[in-house]
Amino acid sequence: MNSLGEKIAHYRRKAGLTQEQLAEKCSVTAQAVSKWENGITSPDISLIAPLAELFGISCDELMGANKAETGECVCKFCRQVGNQRNGQGFKKSQEVSQKNRARVRRLRRRHAGENHGIKKRRAATAARRYA
């Protein structure tokens, strides 16, 4: 019982729940629970605490960490989720995110400059009309 999916399956059976019942309690599909348990995907990070509470265990226990390993385990989980999301790894996804933020800032600056130019032209046109 090493992976998160194996732990979810173990504690689900221990609680006497079916995949459908667990899915209903987590507001996901039964297929999503099946994918978690088979290690195809991982549950959303926002579901870790509700799952642990449902099973009557701590988040650390569900994630498979003792107190000394908690920080390392969370980092490992985040990397795993990053790898699953885009196949590029967590660090690469952060780099892509930073590039996208820079691109948005450039577009906003450009757009603000265009609007400023439009306002100047409108003001000049209005001044000529009513002069």
Coordinates of C-alpha atoms in Angstrom, one line a residue:
M1 CA 0.0 0.0 0.0
N2 CA 2.4 2.6 -1.2
S3 CA 0.6 4.8 -3.7
L4 CA -2.2 7.3 -2.9
G5 CA -4.6 5.3 -5.1
E6 CA -3.9 2.1 -3.1
K7 CA -4.5 3.9 0.1
I8 CA -7.8 5.4 -1.1
A9 CA -9.0 1.9 -2.2
H10 CA -7.9 0.4 1.1
Y11 CA -9.6 3.0 3.3
R12 CA -12.7 3.1 1.1
R13 CA -13.1 -0.7 1.5
K14 CA -12.4 -0.3 5.2
A15 CA -15.2 2.3 5.5
G16 CA -17.5 -0.1 3.6
L17 CA -18.1 2.3 0.7
T18 CA -18.4 1.5 -3.0
Q19 CA -16.7 3.6 -5.6
E20 CA -20.1 5.1 -6.5
Q21 CA -20.8 6.1 -2.9
L22 CA -17.4 7.7 -2.4
A23 CA -17.8 9.5 -5.7
E24 CA -21.1 10.9 -4.6
K25 CA -19.7 12.1 -1.3
C26 CA -16.8 13.8 -3.1
S27 CA -19.0 15.2 -5.9
V28 CA -17.0 13.4 -8.6
T29 CA -17.8 10.5 -11.0
A30 CA -17.3 6.8 -10.1
Q31 CA -14.9 6.7 -13.1
A32 CA -12.7 9.4 -11.4
V33 CA -12.5 7.3 -8.2
S34 CA -11.6 4.3 -10.3
K35 CA -8.8 6.3 -12.0
W36 CA -7.5 7.4 -8.5
E37 CA -7.4 3.9 -7.3
N38 CA -5.7 2.5 -10.4
G39 CA -3.1 5.3 -10.3
I40 CA -4.1 6.8 -13.6
T41 CA -4.8 10.2 -12.0
S42 CA -4.8 11.7 -8.5
P43 CA -7.6 13.5 -6.7
D44 CA -7.6 17.2 -6.8
I45 CA -5.6 18.7 -3.9
S46 CA -8.8 20.2 -2.5
L47 CA -10.3 16.7 -2.0
I48 CA -7.4 15.4 0.2
A49 CA -8.7 16.9 3.5
P50 CA -12.4 15.8 2.9
L51 CA -11.2 12.3 1.9
A52 CA -9.0 12.0 5.0
E53 CA -11.9 13.2 7.2
L54 CA -14.3 10.7 5.5
F55 CA -11.9 7.9 6.2
G56 CA -11.3 9.1 9.8
I57 CA -7.5 9.6 9.3
S58 CA -5.1 12.5 9.0
C59 CA -4.1 14.0 5.7
D60 CA -0.5 12.9 6.5
E61 CA -1.6 9.3 7.0
L62 CA -3.5 9.4 3.7
M63 CA -0.5 10.9 1.9
G64 CA 1.7 8.3 3.6
A65 CA 4.0 10.7 5.5
N66 CA 5.1 10.8 9.0
K67 CA 5.6 14.3 10.6
A68 CA 9.2 14.5 9.5
E69 CA 8.4 13.7 5.9
T70 CA 5.3 15.8 5.5
G71 CA 7.0 18.7 3.6
E72 CA 8.8 16.3 1.3
C73 CA 5.7 14.3 0.7
V74 CA 3.6 17.4 -0.2
C75 CA 6.4 18.5 -2.7
K76 CA 6.4 15.0 -4.2
F77 CA 2.6 15.1 -4.6
C78 CA 2.7 18.5 -6.2
R79 CA 5.4 17.3 -8.7
Q80 CA 3.3 14.2 -9.4
V81 CA 0.2 16.3 -10.1
G82 CA 2.3 18.7 -12.3
N83 CA 3.6 15.7 -14.3
Q84 CA 0.1 14.4 -14.8
R85 CA -1.4 17.7 -15.8
N86 CA 0.9 18.6 -18.6
G87 CA 3.5 15.8 -18.9
Q88 CA 6.3 18.4 -18.5
G89 CA 6.8 18.4 -14.8
F90 CA 6.0 20.8 -12.1
K91 CA 9.1 23.1 -12.6
K92 CA 8.4 23.3 -16.3
S93 CA 4.7 24.2 -15.7
Q94 CA 5.9 27.0 -13.3
E95 CA 8.2 28.4 -16.1
V96 CA 5.3 28.3 -18.6
S97 CA 3.1 30.0 -16.1
Q98 CA 5.6 32.8 -15.6
K99 CA 6.0 33.3 -19.3
N100 CA 2.2 33.5 -19.7
R101 CA 2.0 36.1 -16.9
A102 CA 4.7 38.2 -18.6
R103 CA 2.9 37.9 -21.9
V104 CA -0.4 39.1 -20.3
R105 CA 1.4 42.0 -18.7
R106 CA 2.9 43.0 -22.1
L107 CA -0.5 42.8 -23.8
R108 CA -2.1 44.9 -21.0
R109 CA 0.5 47.6 -21.4
R110 CA 0.1 47.6 -25.2
H111 CA -3.7 47.7 -24.9
A112 CA -3.6 50.5 -22.3
G113 CA -1.3 52.5 -24.7
E114 CA -3.7 52.0 -27.6
N115 CA -6.6 53.1 -25.5
H116 CA -4.7 56.2 -24.4
G117 CA -3.9 57.0 -28.0
I118 CA -7.6 56.6 -29.0
K119 CA -8.7 58.9 -26.2
K120 CA -6.2 61.6 -27.4
R121 CA -7.4 61.4 -30.9
R122 CA -11.1 61.6 -29.8
A123 CA -10.3 64.6 -27.7
A124 CA -8.4 66.3 -30.6
T125 CA -11.3 65.6 -33.0
A126 CA -13.9 66.9 -30.5
A127 CA -11.8 70.1 -29.9
R128 CA -11.7 70.7 -33.7
R129 CA -15.4 70.2 -34.1
Y130 CA -16.4 72.5 -31.3
A131 CA -13.7 75.2 -31.8

